[in-house]
Coordinates of C-alpha atoms in Angstrom, one line a residue:
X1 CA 68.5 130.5 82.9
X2 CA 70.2 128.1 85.3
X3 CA 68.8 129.1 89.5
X4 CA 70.5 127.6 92.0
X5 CA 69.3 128.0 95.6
X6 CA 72.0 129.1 97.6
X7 CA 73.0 126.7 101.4
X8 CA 75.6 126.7 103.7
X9 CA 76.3 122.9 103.4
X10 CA 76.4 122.3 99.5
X11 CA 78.7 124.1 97.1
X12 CA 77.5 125.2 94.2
X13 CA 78.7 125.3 90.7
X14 CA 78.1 128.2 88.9
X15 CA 79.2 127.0 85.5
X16 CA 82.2 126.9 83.2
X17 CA 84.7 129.2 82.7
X18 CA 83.4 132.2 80.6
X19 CA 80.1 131.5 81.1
X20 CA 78.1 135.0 81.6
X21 CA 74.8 135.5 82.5
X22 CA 73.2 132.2 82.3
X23 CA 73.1 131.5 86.1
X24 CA 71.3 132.8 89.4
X25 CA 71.5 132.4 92.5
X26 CA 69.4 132.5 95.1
X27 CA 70.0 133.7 98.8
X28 CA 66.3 133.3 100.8
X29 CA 68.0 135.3 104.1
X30 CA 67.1 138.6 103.3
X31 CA 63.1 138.1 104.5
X32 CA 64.7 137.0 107.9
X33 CA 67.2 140.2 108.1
X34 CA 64.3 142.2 107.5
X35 CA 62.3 140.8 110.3
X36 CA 65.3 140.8 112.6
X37 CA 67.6 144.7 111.7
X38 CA 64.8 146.4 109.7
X39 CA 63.2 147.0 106.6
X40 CA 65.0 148.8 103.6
X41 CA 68.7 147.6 104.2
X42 CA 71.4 147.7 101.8
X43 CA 72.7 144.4 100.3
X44 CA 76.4 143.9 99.3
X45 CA 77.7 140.4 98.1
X46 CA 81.1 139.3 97.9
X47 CA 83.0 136.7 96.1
X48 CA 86.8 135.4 96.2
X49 CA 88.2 133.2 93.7
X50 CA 91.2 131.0 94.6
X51 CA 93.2 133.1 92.3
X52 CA 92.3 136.4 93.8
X53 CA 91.2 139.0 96.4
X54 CA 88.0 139.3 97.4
X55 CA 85.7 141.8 95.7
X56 CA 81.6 143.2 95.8
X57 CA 79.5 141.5 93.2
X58 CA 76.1 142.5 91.5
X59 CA 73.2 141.6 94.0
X60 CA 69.7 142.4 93.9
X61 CA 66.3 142.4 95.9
X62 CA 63.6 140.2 94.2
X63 CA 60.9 139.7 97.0
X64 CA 62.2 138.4 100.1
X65 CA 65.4 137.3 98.5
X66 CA 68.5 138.2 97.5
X67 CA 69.6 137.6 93.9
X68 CA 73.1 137.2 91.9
X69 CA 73.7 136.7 88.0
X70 CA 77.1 135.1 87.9
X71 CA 78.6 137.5 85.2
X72 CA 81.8 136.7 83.3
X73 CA 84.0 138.1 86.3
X74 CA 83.0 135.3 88.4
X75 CA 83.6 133.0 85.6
X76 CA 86.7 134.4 84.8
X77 CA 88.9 131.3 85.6
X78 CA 87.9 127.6 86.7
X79 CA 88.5 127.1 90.2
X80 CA 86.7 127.4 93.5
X81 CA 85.2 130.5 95.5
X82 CA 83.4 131.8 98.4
X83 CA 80.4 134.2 98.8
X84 CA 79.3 135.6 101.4
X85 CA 75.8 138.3 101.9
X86 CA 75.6 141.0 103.8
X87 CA 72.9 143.2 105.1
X88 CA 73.2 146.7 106.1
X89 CA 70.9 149.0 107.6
X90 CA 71.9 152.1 110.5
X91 CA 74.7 150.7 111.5
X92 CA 74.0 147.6 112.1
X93 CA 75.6 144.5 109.8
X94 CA 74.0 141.0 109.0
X95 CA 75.9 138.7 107.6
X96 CA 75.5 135.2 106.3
X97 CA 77.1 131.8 106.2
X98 CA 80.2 131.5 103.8
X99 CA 79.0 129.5 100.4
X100 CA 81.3 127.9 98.6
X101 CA 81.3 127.5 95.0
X102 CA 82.9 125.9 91.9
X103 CA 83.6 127.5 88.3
X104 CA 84.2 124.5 86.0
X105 CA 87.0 124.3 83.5
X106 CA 86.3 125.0 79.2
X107 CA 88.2 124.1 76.6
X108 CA 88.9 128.2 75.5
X109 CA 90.5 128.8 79.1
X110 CA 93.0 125.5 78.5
X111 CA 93.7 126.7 75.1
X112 CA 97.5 127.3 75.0
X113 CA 98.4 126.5 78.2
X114 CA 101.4 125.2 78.7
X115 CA 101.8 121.5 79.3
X116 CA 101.8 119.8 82.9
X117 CA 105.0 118.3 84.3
X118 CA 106.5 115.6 83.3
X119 CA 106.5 112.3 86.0
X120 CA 110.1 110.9 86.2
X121 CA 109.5 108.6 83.1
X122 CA 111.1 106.1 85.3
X123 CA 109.1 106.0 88.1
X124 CA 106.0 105.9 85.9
X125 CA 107.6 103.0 84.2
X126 CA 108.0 101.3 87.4
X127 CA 104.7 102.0 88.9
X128 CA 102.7 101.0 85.0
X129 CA 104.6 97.5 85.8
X130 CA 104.2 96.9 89.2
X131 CA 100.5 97.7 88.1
X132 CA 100.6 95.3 85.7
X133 CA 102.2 92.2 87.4
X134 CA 99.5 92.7 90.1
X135 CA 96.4 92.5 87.8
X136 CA 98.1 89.3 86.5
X137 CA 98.0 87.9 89.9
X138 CA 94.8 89.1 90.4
X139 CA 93.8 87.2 87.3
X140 CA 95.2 84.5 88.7
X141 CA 92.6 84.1 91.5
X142 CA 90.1 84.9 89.2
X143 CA 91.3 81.7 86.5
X144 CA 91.3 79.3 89.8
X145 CA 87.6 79.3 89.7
X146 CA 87.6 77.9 86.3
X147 CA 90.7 75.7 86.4
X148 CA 93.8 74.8 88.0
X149 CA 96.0 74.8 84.3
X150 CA 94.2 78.7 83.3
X151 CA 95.2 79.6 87.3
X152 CA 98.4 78.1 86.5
X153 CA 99.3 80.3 83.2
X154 CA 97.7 83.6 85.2
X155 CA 100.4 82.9 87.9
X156 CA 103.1 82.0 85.9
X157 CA 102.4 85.3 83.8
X158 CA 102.1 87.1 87.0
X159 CA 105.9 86.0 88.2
X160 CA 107.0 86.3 84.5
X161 CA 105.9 90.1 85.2
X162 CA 107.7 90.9 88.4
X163 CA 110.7 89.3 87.1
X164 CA 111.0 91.7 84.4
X165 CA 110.3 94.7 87.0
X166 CA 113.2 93.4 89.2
X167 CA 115.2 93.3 86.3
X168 CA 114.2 96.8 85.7
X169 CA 114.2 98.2 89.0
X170 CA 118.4 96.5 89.3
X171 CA 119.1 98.4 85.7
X172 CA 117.6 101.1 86.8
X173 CA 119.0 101.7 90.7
X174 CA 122.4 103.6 90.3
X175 CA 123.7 105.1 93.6
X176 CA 120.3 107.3 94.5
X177 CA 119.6 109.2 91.0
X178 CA 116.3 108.8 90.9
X179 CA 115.6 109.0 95.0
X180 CA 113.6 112.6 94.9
X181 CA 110.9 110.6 92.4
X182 CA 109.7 109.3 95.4
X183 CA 108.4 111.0 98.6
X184 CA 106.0 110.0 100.9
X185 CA 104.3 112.3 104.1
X186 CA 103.7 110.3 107.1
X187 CA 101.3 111.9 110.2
X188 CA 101.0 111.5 113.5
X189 CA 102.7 112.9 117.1
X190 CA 105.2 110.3 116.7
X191 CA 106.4 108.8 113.2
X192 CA 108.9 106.6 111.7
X193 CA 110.4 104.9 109.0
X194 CA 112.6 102.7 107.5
X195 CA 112.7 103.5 104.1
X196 CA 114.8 107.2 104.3
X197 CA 117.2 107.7 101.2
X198 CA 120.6 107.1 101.9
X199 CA 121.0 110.8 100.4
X200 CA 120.8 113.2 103.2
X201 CA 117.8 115.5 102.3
X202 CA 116.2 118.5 104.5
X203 CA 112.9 117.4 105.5
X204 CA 109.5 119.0 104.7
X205 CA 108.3 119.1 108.0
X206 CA 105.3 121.2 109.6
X207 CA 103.6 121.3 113.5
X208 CA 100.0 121.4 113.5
X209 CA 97.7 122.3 116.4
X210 CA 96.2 118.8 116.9
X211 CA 92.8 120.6 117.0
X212 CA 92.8 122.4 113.7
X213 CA 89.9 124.8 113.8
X214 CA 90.9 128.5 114.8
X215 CA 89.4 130.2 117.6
X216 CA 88.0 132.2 117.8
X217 CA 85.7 131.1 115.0
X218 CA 84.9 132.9 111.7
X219 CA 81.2 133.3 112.9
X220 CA 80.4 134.0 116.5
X221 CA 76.6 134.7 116.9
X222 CA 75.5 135.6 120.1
X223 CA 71.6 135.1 119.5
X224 CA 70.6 133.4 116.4
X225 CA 67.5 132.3 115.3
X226 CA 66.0 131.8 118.7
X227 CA 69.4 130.3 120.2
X228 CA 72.1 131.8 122.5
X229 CA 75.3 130.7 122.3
X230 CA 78.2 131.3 124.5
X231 CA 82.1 130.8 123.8
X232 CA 85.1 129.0 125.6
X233 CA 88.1 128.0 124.6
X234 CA 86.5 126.6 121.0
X235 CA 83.9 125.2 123.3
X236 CA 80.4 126.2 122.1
X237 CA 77.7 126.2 125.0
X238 CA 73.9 126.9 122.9
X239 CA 70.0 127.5 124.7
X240 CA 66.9 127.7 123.1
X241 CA 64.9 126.6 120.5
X242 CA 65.6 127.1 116.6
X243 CA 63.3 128.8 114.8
X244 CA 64.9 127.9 111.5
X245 CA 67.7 125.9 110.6
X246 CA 70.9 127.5 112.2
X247 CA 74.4 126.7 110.3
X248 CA 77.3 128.9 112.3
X249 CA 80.7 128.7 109.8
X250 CA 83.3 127.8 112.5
X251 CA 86.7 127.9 110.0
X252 CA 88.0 131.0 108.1
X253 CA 87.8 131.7 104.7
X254 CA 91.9 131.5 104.5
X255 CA 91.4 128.1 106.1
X256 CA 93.9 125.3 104.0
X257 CA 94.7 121.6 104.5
X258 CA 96.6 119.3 102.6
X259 CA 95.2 116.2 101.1
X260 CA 94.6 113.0 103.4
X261 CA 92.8 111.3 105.9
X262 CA 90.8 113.6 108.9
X263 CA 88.5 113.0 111.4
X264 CA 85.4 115.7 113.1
X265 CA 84.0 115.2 116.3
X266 CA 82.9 117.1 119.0
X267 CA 78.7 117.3 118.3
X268 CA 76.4 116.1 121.1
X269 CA 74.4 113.7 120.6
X270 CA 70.9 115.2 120.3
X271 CA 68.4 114.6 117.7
X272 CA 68.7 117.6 114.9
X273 CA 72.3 118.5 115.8
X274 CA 75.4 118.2 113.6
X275 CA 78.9 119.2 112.8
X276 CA 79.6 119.3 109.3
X277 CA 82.3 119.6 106.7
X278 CA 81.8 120.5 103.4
X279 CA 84.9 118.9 101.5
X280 CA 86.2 118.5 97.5
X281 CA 83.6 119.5 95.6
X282 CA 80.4 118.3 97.1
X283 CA 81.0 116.0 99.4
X284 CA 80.0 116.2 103.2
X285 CA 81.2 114.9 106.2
X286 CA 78.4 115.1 109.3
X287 CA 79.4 114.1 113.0
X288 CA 76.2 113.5 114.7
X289 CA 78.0 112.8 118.3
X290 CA 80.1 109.6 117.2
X291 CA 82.8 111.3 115.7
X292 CA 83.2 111.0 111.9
X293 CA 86.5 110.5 109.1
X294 CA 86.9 111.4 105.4
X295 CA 89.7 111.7 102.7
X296 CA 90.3 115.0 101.2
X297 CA 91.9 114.6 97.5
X298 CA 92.3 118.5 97.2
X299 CA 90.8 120.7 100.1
X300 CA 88.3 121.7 103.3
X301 CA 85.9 124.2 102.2
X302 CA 83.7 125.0 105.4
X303 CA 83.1 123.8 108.5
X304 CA 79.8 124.3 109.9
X305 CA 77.9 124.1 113.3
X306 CA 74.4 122.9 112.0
X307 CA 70.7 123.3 114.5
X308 CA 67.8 121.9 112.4
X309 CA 64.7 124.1 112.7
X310 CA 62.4 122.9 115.8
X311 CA 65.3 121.8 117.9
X312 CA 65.6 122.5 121.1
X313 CA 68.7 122.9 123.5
X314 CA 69.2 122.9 126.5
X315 CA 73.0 123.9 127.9
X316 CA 74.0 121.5 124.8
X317 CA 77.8 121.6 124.7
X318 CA 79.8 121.4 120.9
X319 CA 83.5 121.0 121.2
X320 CA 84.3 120.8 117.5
X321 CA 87.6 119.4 116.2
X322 CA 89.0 118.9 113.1
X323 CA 92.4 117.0 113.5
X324 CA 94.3 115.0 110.6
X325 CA 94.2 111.1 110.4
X326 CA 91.0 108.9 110.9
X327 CA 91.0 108.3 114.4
X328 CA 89.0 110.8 116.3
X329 CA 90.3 111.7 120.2
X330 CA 89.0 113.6 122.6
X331 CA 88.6 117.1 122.9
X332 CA 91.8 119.7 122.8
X333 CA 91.5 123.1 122.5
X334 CA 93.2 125.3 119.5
X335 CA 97.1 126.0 119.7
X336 CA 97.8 129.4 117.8
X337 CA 101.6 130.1 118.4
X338 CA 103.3 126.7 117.9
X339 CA 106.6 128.1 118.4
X340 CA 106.6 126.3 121.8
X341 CA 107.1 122.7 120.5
X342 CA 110.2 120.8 120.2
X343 CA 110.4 118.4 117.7
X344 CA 113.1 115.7 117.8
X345 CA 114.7 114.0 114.5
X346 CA 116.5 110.9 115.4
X347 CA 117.2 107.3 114.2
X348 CA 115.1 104.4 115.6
X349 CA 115.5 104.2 119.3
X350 CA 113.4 106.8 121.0
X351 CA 114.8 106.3 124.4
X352 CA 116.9 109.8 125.1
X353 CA 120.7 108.8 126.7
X354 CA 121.1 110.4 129.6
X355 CA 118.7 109.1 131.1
X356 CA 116.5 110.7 133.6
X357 CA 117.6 108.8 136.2
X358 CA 121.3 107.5 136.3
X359 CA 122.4 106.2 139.8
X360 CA 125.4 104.7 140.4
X361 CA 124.7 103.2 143.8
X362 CA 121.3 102.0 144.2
X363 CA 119.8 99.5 146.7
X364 CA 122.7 97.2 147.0
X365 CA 123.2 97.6 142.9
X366 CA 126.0 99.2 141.1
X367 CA 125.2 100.8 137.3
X368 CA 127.8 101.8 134.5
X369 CA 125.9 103.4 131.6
X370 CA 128.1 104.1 128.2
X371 CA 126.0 105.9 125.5
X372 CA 122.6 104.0 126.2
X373 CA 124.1 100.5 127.3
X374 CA 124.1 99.9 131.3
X375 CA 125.6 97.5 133.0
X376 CA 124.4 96.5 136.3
X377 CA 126.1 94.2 139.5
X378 CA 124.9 92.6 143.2
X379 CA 122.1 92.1 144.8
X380 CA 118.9 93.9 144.7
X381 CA 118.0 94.5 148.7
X382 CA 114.8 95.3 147.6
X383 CA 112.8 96.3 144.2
X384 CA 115.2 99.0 142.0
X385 CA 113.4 101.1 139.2
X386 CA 115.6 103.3 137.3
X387 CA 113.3 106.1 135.3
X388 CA 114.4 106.0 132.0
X389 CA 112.1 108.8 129.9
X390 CA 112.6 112.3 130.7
X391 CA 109.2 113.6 132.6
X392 CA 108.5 115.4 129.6
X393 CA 108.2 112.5 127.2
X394 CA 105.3 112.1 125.2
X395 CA 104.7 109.6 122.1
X396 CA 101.7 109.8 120.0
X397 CA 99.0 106.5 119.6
X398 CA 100.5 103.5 117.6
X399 CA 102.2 100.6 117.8
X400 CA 105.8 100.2 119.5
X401 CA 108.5 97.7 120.2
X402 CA 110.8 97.5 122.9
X403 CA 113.9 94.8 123.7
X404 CA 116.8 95.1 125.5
X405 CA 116.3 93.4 129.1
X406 CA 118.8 90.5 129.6
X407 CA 117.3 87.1 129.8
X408 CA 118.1 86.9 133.9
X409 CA 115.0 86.2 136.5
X410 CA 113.6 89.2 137.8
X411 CA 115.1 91.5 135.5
X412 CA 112.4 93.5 133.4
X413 CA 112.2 96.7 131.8
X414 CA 108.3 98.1 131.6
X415 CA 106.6 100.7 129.6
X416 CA 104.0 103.0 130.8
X417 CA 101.9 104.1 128.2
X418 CA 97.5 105.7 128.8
X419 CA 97.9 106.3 131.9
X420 CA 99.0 102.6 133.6
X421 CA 101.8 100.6 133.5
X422 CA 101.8 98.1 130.4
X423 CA 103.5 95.0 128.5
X424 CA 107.3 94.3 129.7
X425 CA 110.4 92.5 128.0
X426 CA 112.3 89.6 129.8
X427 CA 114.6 89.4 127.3
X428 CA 113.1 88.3 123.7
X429 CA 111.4 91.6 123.2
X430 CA 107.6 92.6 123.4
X431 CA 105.3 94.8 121.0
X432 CA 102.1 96.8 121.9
X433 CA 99.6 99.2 120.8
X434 CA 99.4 102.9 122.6
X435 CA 95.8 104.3 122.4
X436 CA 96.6 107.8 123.7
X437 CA 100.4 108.4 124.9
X438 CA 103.2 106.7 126.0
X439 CA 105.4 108.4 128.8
X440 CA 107.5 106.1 130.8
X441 CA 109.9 103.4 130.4
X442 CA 111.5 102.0 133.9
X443 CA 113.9 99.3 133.9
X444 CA 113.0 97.2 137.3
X445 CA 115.7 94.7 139.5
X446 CA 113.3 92.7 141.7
X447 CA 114.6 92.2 145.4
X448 CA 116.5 89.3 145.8
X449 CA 118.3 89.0 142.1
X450 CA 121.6 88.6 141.5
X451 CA 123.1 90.4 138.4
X452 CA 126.7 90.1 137.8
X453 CA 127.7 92.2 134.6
X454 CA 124.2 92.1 133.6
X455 CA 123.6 94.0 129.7
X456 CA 120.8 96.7 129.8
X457 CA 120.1 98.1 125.8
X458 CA 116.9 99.7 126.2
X459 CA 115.2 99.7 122.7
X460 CA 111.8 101.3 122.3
X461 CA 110.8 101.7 118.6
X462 CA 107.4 102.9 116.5
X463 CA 106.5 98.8 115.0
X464 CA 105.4 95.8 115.9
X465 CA 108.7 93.8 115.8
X466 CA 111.3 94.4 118.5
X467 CA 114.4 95.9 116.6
X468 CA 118.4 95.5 117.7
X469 CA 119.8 97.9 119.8
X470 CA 121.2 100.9 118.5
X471 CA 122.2 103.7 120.4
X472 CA 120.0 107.1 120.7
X473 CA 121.0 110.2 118.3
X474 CA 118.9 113.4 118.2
X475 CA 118.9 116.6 116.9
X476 CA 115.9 119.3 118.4
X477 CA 114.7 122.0 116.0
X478 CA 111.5 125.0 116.7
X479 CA 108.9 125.6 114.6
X480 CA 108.0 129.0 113.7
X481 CA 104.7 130.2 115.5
X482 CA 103.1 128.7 112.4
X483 CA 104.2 125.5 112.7
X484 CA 107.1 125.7 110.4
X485 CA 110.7 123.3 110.9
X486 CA 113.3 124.7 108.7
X487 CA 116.6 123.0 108.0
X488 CA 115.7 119.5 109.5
X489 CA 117.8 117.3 107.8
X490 CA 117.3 113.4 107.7
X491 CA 118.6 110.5 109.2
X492 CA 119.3 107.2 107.4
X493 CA 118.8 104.5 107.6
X494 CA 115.9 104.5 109.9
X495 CA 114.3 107.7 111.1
X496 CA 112.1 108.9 113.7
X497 CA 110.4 112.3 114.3
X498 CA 108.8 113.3 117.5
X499 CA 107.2 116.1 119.6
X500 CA 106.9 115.8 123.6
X501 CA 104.4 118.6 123.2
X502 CA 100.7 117.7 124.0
X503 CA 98.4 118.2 121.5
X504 CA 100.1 118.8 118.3
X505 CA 100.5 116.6 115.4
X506 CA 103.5 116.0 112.6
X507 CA 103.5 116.2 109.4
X508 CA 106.7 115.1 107.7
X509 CA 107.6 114.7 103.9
X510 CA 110.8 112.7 103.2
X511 CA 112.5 111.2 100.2
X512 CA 112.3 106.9 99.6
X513 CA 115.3 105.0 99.4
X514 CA 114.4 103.8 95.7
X515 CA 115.3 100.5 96.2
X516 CA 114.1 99.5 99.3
X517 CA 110.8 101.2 97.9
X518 CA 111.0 98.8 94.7
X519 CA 111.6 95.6 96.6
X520 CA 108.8 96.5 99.1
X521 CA 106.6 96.8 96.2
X522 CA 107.9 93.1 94.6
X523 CA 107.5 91.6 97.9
X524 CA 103.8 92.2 98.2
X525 CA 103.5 90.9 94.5
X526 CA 105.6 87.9 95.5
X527 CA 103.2 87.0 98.1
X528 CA 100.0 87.3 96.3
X529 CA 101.6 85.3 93.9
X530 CA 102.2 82.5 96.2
X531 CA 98.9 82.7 97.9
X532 CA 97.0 82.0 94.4
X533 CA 99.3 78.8 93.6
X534 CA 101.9 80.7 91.6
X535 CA 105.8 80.1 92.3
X536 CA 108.3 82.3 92.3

């Protein structure tokens, strides 16, 4: 028989589907129950598959520990699970750590089952070519070691191969048939794109708390194993020394997350101290008070506060956070009713018209403004800043663009972005990188400068190459309190979606423009072509 000793950190797999009776597992909590609510306690086990509601399993005493044959019900289906152990005595309820498990698939469950989804047959074609041409001009790098003539063929091969996809990809591209093949989900407070379908689509978007852990937390102990913990906000205040290894599960059992790139942080940094996330199938993620990022291909399964044995605390302070994307920020606590956030779809300026400020008369200066566009004449008596960013604007880390300022001496405009004034256009544009937030943008006249019919188009943009001016369109939708947009439709050709709320993040799901998407794709092949000798 198969024993597995049951902990926090690792799942477990319990077998194959319709497996029964060939697997234990082993809890070694009870002896520490015992010593802590009392001898001769009641055990109770249960166990939740993916695919349905949780339910007690068989558990029995053996010793000190608690034991479970997996049985056919557990086994039922492949998929993944939770158990959790309880100890009951007089009222008083122990309970453990959440483990999470894994039933594997067999070839009996799959028998019969109806066959998965077809791909577009198209867009696989595409993709298997694109594939190829690219190992070709892999190859070719590979044949320049040996000789110039075998690099030569490997090149040549390569072109011949993205010719024939571009030949493909212009039978292929009628009006935007095949459009839906191809979505892609981009994440972040602020995000943008060129590549929208020409189609007008509703978007898949969602608000997340930027901070993803609930609180409060699916385990709050009090006193554990020779620690005392108190509770703020999410923030986790622990004294005392541990007695044994302490794991407190922080994230429900409900907890979900789609696939992609995240990021924990939040552990101090004292020897024996973690925060770790058990992801996948077996793979685990520990911050140890540097912050830490991992890729989830299909989900979270626990997130846990860990104490090694021995350790002691003194006032150590966790602020856990799970947030999507692999950059870790400081600490924000928990949003549970998102219904507060606004989130703006518009094209590819980000600067709202009206703007916040809008003077007509202004230190010896006179301003038109026609939908984003101002015009400005005389002679500044002394420095003129017009505000142009509403005091509730708020765009997420990345890197912008902005253009716009007329090429006249002493004409400016200037962005403000973590927490200081930053880079400025005089007229040929100017790009930068925004660690934290962006908030202002100020258009600026120094003293003494003459502008006759001078052109403002303030142009702000998510890139790093300054874009033309076009003027600002918006529409503002409200999530429901869990973070739901409904009935955001797109806009084409370039897009932007935004949130002024603090501490929230995006995530927003849009259909390609096909051939935009196919040209992209044969313009990176073109390039490593040409850098390994190959023409095109």
């Amino acid at each position: 028989m198969r024993e597995i000793i049951a902990t926090p950190e690792v799942r477990m797999v319990l077998g194959r589907a319709g497996e029964s009776g060939v697997t234990t597992v082993r809890f070694d909590v009870v002896q520490e129950w015992q010593k802590e609510v009392g001898a001769g306690g009641t055990l109770q086990l249960l166990v939740r598959m993916d695919y349905q509601d949780t339910y007690p399993a068989t558990v029995k005493l053996q010793g000190s520990s608690a034991v479970w044959v997996v049985t056919g019900a557990e086994t039922a289906k492949s998929g993944d699970g939770q158990a959790q152990l309880s100890y009951l005595l007089n009222g008083k309820v122990a309970k453990s750590a959440c483990y999470s498990y894994t039933v594997l698939p067999s070839l009996e469950e799959t028998a019969g089952a109806a066959p998965p989804e077809q791909v577009n047959p198209w867009y696989t074609h595409i993709e298997q070519m694109a594939n190829e041409a690219h190992t070709a001009a892999i190859g070719a790098k590979d044949s320049a070691k040996k000789s110039a003539a075998a690099a030569k063929a490997d090149a040549d091969r390569a072109q011949a191969a993205a010719e024939q996809l571009a030949d493909k990809a212009q039978k292929t591209y009628v009006d935007q048939t095949f459009a839906p093949a191809i979505r892609e989900t981009l994440v972040g407070a602020t995000v943008s794109t060129d590549m929208v379908s020409p189609v007008e689509h509703e978007l898949g978007c969602k608000v997340y708390s930027e901070n993803m852990i609930p609180f409060p937390f699916q385990e709050q102990p009090d006193n554990w194993k020779g620690v005392s913990f108190s509770y703020d906000n999410g923030v986790v205040t622990a004294n005392g020394t541990a007695e044994q290894n302490i794991y407190v599960n922080l994230l429900p059992s409900h907890f979900s997350a789609n696939p992609g790139m995240f990021s924990i942080s939040g552990c101090p940094s004292i020897s024996g101290c973690a925060i770790s996330v058990n992801h996948d199938h077996d793979e685990i993620t520990r911050d140890t008070g540097s912050g830490a990022s991992f890729s989830v291909r299909k989900k979270i399964n626990s997130l846990l506060l860990y104490i090694k044995s021995g350790t002691t605390l003194n006032g150590a302070v966790f602020k856990p956070k799970l947030q999507m994307g692999a950059k870790a920020t400081p600490y924000t606590p928990y949003i549970s009713d998102l219904s507060k956030a606004k989130v703006n779809v518009c094209g590819k300026n980000l600067v709202p018209f009206p703007f916040r400020e809008k003077p007509e008369n202004w230190k010896g200066v006179t301003f038109q403004y026609e939908n984003g566009v101002i015009t400005a004449n005389g002679i500044a008596e002394e420095n003129v800043y017009l505000q142009l960013l509403p005091t509730n604007f708020r765009a997420g880390a990345g890197s912008y663009s902005m253009s716009g300022c007329p090429k006249i001496e002493g004409c400016l405009i200037q962005a403000r972005y973590d927490g200081k004034l930053g880079k400025y256009d005089q007229g040929d544009g100017v790009s930068f990188e925004v660690q934290s937030e962006l908030t202002g943008l100020l258009v600026q006249i120094n003293a003494g400068t003459t502008v006759e019919n001078a052109v403002f188009k303030p142009m702000l943009c998510m890139g790093t190459t300054p874009a033309p001016f076009e003027p600002y369109q918006s529409k503002v939708y409200t999530p429901t309190a869990g973070g739901t947009v409904s009935g955001a439709k797109t806009v084409s050709p370039s897009m932007s979606v935004i949130t002024y709320t603090p501490e929230v993040t995006l995530e927003v799901t849009y259909n390609m423009d096909t051939k935009k998407y196919i040209d992209k794709r044969l313009s990176e092949l073109n390039n490593a072509i040409l850098s390994m000798g190959g023409n095109i």
